Coordinates of C-alpha atoms in Angstrom, one line a residue:
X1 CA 9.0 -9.4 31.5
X2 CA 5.4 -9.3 33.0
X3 CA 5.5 -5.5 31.9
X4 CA 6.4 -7.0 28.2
X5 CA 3.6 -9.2 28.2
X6 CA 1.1 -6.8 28.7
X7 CA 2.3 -5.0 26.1
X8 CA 2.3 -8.0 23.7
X9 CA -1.8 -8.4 24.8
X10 CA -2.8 -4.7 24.4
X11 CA -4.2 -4.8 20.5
X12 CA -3.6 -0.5 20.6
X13 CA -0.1 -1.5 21.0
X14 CA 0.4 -3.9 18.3
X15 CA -1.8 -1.7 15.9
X16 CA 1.0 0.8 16.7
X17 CA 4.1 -1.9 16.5
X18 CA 2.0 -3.0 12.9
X19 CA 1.8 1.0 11.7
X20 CA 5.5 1.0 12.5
X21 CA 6.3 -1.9 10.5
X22 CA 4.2 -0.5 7.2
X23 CA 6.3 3.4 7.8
X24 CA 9.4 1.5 7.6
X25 CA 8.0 -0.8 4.8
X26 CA 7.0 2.0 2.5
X27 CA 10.3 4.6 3.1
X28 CA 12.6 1.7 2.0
X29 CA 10.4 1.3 -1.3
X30 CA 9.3 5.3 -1.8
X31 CA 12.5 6.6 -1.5
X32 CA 13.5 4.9 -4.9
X33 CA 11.1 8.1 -6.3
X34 CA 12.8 10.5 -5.4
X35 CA 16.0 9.1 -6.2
X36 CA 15.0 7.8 -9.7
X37 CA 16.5 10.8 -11.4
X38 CA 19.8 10.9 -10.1
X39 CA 19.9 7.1 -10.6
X40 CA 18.8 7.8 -14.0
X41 CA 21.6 10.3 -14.3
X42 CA 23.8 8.3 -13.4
X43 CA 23.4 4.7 -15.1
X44 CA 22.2 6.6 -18.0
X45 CA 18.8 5.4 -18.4
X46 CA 15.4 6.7 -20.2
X47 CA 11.7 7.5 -18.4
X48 CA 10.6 4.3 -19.9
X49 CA 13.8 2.5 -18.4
X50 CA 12.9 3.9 -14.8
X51 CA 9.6 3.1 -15.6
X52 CA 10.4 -0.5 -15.7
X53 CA 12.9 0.0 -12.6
X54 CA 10.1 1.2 -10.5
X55 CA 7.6 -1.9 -12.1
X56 CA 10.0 -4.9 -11.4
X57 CA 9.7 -4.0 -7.5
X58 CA 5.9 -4.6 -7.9
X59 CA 6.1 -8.1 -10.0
X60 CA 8.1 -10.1 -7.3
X61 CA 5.3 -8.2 -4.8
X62 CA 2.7 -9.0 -7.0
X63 CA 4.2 -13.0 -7.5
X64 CA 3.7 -13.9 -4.2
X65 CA 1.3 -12.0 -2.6
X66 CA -1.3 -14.9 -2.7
X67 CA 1.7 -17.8 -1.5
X68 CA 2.5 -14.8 1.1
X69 CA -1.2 -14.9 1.9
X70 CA -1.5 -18.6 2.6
X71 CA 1.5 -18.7 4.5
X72 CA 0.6 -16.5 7.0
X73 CA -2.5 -18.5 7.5
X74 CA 0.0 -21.6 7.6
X75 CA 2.6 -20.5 10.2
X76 CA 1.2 -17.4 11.6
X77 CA 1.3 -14.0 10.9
X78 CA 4.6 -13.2 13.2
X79 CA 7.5 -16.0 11.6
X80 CA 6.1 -14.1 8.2
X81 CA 6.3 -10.4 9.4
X82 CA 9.8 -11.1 10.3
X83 CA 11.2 -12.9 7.4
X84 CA 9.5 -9.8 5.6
X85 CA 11.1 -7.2 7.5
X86 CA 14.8 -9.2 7.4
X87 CA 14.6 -9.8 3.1
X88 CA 13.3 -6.1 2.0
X89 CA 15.9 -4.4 4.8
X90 CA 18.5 -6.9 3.1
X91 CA 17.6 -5.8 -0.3
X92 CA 17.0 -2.2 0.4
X93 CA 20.9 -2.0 1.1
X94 CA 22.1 -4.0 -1.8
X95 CA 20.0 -1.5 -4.0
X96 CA 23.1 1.1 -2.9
X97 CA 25.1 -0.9 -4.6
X98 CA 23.5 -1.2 -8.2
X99 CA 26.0 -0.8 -10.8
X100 CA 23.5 -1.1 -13.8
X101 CA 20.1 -1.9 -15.3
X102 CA 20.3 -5.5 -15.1
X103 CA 21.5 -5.3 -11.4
X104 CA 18.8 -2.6 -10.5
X105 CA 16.0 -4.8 -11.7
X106 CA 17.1 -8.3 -10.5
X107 CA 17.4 -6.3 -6.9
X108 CA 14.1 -4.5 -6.6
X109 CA 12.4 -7.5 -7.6
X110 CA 14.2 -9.6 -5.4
X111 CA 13.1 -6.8 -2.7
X112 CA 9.4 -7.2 -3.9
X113 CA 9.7 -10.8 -3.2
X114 CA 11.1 -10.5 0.0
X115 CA 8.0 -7.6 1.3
X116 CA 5.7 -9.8 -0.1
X117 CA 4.6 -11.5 2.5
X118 CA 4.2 -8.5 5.1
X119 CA 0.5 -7.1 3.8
X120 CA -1.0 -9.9 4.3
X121 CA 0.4 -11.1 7.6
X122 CA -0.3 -7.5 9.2
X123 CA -3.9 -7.7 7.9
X124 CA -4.1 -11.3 9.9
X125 CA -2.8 -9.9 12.7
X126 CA -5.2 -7.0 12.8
X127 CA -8.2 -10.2 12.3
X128 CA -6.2 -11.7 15.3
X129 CA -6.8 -8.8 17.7
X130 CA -9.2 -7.0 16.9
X131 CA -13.4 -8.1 16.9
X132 CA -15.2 -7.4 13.7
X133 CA -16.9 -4.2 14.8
X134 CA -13.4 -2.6 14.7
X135 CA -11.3 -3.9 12.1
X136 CA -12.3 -0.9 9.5
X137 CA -10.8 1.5 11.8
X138 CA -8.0 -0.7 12.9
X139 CA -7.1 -1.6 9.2
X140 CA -7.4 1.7 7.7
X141 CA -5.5 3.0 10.7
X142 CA -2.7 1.0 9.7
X143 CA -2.8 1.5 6.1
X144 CA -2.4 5.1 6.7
X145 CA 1.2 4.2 7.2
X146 CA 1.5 4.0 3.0
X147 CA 0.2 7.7 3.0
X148 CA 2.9 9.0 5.7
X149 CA 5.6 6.9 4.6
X150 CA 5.2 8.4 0.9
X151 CA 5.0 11.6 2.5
X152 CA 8.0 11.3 4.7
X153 CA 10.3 9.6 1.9
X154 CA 10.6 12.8 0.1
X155 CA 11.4 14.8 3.5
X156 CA 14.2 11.5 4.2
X157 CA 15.1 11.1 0.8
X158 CA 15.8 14.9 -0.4
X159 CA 18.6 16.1 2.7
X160 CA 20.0 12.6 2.9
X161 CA 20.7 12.3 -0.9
X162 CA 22.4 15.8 -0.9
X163 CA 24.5 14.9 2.3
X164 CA 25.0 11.1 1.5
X165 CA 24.7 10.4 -2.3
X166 CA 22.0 7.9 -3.0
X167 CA 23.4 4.9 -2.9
X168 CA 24.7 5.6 1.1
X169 CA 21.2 6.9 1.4
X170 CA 19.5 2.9 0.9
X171 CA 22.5 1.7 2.7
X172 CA 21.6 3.5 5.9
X173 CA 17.7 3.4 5.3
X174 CA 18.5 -0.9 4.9
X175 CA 20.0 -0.8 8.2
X176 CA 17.5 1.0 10.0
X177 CA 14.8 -1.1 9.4
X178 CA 16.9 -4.1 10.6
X179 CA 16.0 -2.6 14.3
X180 CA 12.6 -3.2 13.7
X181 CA 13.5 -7.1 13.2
X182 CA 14.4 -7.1 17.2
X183 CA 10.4 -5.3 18.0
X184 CA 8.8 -8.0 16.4
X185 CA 11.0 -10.5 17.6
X186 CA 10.5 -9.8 21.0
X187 CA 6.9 -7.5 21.4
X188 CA 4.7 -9.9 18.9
X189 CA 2.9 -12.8 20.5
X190 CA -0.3 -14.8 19.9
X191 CA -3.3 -13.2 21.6
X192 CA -4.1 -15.1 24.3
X193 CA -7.8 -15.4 22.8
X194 CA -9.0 -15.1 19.3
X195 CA -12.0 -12.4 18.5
X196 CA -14.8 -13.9 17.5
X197 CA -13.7 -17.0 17.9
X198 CA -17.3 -18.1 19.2
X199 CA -19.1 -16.9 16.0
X200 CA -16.4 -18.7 13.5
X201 CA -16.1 -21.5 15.2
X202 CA -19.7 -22.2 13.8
X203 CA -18.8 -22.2 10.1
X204 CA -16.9 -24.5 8.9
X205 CA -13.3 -24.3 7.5
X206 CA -12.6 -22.7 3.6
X207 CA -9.8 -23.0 1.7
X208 CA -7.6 -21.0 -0.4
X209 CA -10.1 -22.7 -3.3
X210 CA -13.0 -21.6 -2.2
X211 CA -12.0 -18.0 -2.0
X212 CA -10.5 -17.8 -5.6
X213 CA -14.1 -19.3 -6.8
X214 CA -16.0 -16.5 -4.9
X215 CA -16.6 -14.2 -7.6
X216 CA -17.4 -11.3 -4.7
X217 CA -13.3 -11.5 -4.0
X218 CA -12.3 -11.0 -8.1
X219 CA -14.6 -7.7 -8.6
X220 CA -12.8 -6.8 -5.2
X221 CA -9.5 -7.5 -6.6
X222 CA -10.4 -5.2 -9.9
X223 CA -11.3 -2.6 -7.4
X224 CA -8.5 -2.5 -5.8
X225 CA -6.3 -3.1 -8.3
X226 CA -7.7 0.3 -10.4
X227 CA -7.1 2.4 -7.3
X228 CA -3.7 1.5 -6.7
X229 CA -3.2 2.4 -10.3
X230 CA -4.1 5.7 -9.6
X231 CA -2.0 5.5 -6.0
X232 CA 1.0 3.8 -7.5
X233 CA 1.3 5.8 -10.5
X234 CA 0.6 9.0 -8.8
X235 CA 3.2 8.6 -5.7
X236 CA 5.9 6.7 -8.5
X237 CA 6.3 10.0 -10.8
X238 CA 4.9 12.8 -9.1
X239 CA 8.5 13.8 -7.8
X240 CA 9.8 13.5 -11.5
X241 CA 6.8 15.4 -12.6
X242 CA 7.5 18.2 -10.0
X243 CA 11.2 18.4 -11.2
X244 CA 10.6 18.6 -14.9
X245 CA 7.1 19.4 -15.3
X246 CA 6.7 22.2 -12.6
X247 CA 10.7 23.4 -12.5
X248 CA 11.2 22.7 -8.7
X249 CA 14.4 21.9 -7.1
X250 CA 15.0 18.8 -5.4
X251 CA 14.6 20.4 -2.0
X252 CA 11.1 22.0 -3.3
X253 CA 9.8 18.8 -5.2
X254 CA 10.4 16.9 -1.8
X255 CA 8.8 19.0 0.3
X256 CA 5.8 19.9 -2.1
X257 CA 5.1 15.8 -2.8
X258 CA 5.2 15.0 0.7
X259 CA 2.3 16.9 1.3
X260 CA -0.6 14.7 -0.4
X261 CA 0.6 11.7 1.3
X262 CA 0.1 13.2 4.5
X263 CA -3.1 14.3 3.3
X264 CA -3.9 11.1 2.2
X265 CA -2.4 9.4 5.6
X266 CA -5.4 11.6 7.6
X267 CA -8.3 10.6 4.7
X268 CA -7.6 7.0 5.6
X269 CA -7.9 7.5 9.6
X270 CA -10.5 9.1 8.9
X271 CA -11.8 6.7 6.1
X272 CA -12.4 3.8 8.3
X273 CA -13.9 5.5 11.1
X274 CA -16.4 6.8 8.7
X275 CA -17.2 3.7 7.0
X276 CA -17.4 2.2 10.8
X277 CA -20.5 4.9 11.5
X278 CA -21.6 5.9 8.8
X279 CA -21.4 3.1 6.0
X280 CA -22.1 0.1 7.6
X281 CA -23.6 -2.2 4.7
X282 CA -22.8 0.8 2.1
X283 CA -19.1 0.4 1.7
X284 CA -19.2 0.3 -1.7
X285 CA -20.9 3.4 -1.9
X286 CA -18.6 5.0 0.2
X287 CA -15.8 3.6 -1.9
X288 CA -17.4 5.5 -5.3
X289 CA -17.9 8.3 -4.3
X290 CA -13.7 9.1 -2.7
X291 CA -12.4 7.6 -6.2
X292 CA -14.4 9.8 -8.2
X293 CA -13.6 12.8 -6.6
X294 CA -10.2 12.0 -6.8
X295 CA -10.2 11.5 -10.2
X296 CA -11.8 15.3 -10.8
X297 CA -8.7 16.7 -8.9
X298 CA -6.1 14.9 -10.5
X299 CA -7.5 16.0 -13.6
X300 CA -7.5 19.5 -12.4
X301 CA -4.0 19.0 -11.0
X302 CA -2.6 18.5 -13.9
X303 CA -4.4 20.9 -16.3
X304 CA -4.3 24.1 -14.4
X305 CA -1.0 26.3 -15.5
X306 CA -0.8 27.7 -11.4
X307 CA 1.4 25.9 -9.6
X308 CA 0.1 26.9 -6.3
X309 CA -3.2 25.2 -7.8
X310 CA -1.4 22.1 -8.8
X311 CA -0.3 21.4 -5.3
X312 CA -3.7 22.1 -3.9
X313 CA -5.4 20.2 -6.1
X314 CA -2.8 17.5 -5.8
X315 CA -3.3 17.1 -2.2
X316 CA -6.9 17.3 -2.4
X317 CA -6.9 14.6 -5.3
X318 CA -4.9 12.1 -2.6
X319 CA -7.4 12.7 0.5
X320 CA -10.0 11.2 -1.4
X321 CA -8.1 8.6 -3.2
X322 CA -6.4 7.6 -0.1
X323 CA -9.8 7.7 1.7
X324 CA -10.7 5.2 -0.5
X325 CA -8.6 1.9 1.2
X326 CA -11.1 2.6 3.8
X327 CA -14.2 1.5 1.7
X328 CA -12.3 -1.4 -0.2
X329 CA -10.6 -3.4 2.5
X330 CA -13.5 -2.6 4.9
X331 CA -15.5 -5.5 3.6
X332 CA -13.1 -8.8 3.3
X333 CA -12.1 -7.8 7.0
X334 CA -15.9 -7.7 8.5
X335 CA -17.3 -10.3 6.7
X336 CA -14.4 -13.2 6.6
X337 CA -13.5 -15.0 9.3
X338 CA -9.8 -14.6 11.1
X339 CA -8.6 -17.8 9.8
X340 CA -8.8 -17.4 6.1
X341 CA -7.8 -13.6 6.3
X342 CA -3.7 -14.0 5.5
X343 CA -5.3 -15.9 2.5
X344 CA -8.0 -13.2 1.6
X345 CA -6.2 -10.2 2.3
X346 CA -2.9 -12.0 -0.1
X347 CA -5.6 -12.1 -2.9
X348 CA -6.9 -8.4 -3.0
X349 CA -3.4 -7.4 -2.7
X350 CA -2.0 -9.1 -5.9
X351 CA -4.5 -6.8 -7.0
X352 CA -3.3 -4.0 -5.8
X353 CA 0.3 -5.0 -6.5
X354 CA -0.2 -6.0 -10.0
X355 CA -1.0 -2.2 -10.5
X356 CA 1.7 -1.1 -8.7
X357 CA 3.5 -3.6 -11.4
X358 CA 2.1 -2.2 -14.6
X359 CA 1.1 1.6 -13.4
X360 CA 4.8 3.5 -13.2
X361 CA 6.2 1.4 -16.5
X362 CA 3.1 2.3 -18.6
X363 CA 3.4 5.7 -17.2
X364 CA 7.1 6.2 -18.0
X365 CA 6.4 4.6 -21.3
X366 CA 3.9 7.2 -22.1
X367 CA 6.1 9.7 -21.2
X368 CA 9.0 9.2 -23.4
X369 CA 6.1 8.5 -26.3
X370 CA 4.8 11.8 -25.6
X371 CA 8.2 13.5 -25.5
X372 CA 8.0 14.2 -21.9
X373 CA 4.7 15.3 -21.6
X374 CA 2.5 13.7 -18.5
X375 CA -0.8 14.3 -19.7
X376 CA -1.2 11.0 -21.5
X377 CA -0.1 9.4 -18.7
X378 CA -2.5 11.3 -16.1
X379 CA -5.2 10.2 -18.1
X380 CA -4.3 6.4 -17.9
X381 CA -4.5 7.3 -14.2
X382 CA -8.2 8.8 -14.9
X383 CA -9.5 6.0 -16.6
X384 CA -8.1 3.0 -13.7
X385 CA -10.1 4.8 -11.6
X386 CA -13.2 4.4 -13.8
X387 CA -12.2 0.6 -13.8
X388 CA -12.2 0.8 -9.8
X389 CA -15.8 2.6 -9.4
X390 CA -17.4 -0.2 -12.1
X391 CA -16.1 -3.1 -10.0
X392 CA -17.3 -1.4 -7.1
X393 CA -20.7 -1.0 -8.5
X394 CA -20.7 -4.7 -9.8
X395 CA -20.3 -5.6 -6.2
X396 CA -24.1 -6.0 -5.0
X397 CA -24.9 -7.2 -1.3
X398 CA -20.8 -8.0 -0.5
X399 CA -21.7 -9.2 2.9
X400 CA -24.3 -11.9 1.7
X401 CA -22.0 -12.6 -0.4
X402 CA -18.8 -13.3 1.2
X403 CA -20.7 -15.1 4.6
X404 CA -22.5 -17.3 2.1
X405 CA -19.1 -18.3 0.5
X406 CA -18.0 -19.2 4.5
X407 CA -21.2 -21.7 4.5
X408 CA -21.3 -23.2 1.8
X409 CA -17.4 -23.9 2.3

């Protein structure tokens, strides 16, 4: 037991029981890619009827990611975690057994519902242990979980599917995660001291109110919600785009679209220890600059007839989007005080969830308008990002900002 408690005190090893939790997270939600065409097969639906299959996940995320945010601050980020972790495993094995369009989509939202709470509990508990000096690198650290589980879904997903059939393959994926339930039951506990407790303490308490009036958080929630655009749409149809677009088998397009997420999964490690050196104050900037770039290779990506240039640039195009969490969530976690952060971090994340809402239906939408051509629906992708770099340049002096929001509070 005294072994166990140390364990539940050492914030390296609860960074690594939080990265667990977001791998598991994002394989039971990403593996729904890879199976959407043999779903499609066989319930018989259209691009644009996946499309909305893949969005209705995203709108019971995107419902209560705020409520998820101020419970967290309410009850603590462990009782939320866990509900989390028991409702998406639940719903990850009913998904197997979907027997139509209506069931499929009253399921995966019911699953978005049921994650929803997880993002911003994790990002609390990161506040909870780590000082402010570090939380770039611990955040981004964590995050870098959505870039390897989006890698390793394909790599799961693919043999499994082929051996199991995809409805066994949610089944057993479901149950797995249920083990996790029993980690974070027993390993999570409340550090024994919160960091920079002595600096908040100063500053009075905000509320839930105060942050949605802070117009500093809304261009940060229009940042993040053009990235993930270009994230969610991007890791939603690039297996469908492999198989159709590029002629790959199922074995080939799994293998060749895991390999920008774990590009993507190294760009965010990387990311926040970057913007920890290198970018204190200039976040923003740093921000910019990744999206851009990752715009010009998706655009490449997609208009180069070599397919041995398409992967390239496709996991080029993903180190620097990916790269870009580091810039974005970088600032709410330095410059907001522990307290508030299930709150704050619930806010940016509707952002980022309401994209992952509207990105894969407009994108299978376009699809089926286009006759199966992706280009229109690349370029949607193209111009979120322009949406993201705007907001980030609207930001101004984000620090001054947000720490004058905590005073006058």
């Amino acid at each position: 037991m005294g072994r166990l408690r140390e364990f539940s005190q050492n914030k390296y090893f609860i960074l690594f029981i939080l990265f667990a939790g977001w791998m598991v997270a994002y394989l039971d939600r990403m593996v729904m890619s890879v199976a959407l065409t043999s779903i499609g097969d066989d319930l018989h639906l259209s691009a644009a009827s996946l499309g909305i299959v893949l969005s209705a996940f995203f709108a019971g995320y995107a419902l209560m990611q705020i409520p998820g945010g101020y419970l967290a601050d309410k009850f603590g980020s462990k009782r939320i975690m866990v509900v989390s972790l028991i409702a998406w495993s639940l719903f990850t094995v009913f998904t197997g057994f979907a027997w139509s369009l209506t069931s499929l989509l009253i399921i995966r939202f019911l699953f978005g519902v049921g994650e929803s709470g997880f993002p911003a509990a994790s990002s609390k508990a990161i506040a909870e242990y780590f000082p402010k000096a570090e939380r770039a690198k611990a955040q981004s650290t964590m995050l870098s979980s959505n870039a390897f589980g989006a890698a390793l879904a394909p790599l799961f997903a693919a043999p499994m599917m082929l051996v199991l059939g995809w409805r066994n393959m949610f089944i057993v994926i479901g149950i797995a995660g249920i083990v996790l339930v029993a980690v974070y039951s027993t390993i999570l506990k409340k550090p024994k001291q919160k960091t920079d407790d002595s600096k908040e303490s100063k500053n009075k308490e905000i509320s839930m109110k105060d942050l949605l009036r802070n117009s500093t958080m809304w261009k940060l929630v229009i940042a993040w919600f053009g990235l993930d655009v270009v994230i969610w749409g991007f890791a939603s149809w690039l297996p469908s785009y492999l198989l159709k677009v590029r002629e790959l088998d199922l074995l080939q397009a799994g293998f060749v679209s895991s390999l920008p997420f774990f590009a993507g999964g190294i760009a965010m490690v990387l990311g926040g220890w970057v913007v920890d050196k290198y970018f204190v104050g200039r976040e923003k900037y740093f921000a910019i600059v990744v999206t851009v770039l990752g715009a010009l290779f998706l655009y490449l990506m997609f208009k180069t007839p070599s397919l041995q240039l398409a992967v390239t640039y496709q996991i080029i195009s993903a180190f620097f989007l990916y790269a870009g969490f580091a810039g974005i969530w970088s600032l709410p976690l330095k410059f907001l005080p522990t307290a508030v952060m299930g709150s704050a971090a619930g806010m940016i994340n509707f952002g980022g969830q309401l994209a992952g809402f509207v990105s894969p239906m407009i994108m299978g939408f376009l699809i089926t308008a286009f006759n199966g051509s992706y280009d229109a629906a690349f370029y949607f992708l193209i111009l979120s990002s322009v949406i993201s770099v705007i907001a980030c340049f609207t930001l101004g002096d984000t620090k001054k900002s947000l720490e004058s929001n905590v005073k006058s509070a």
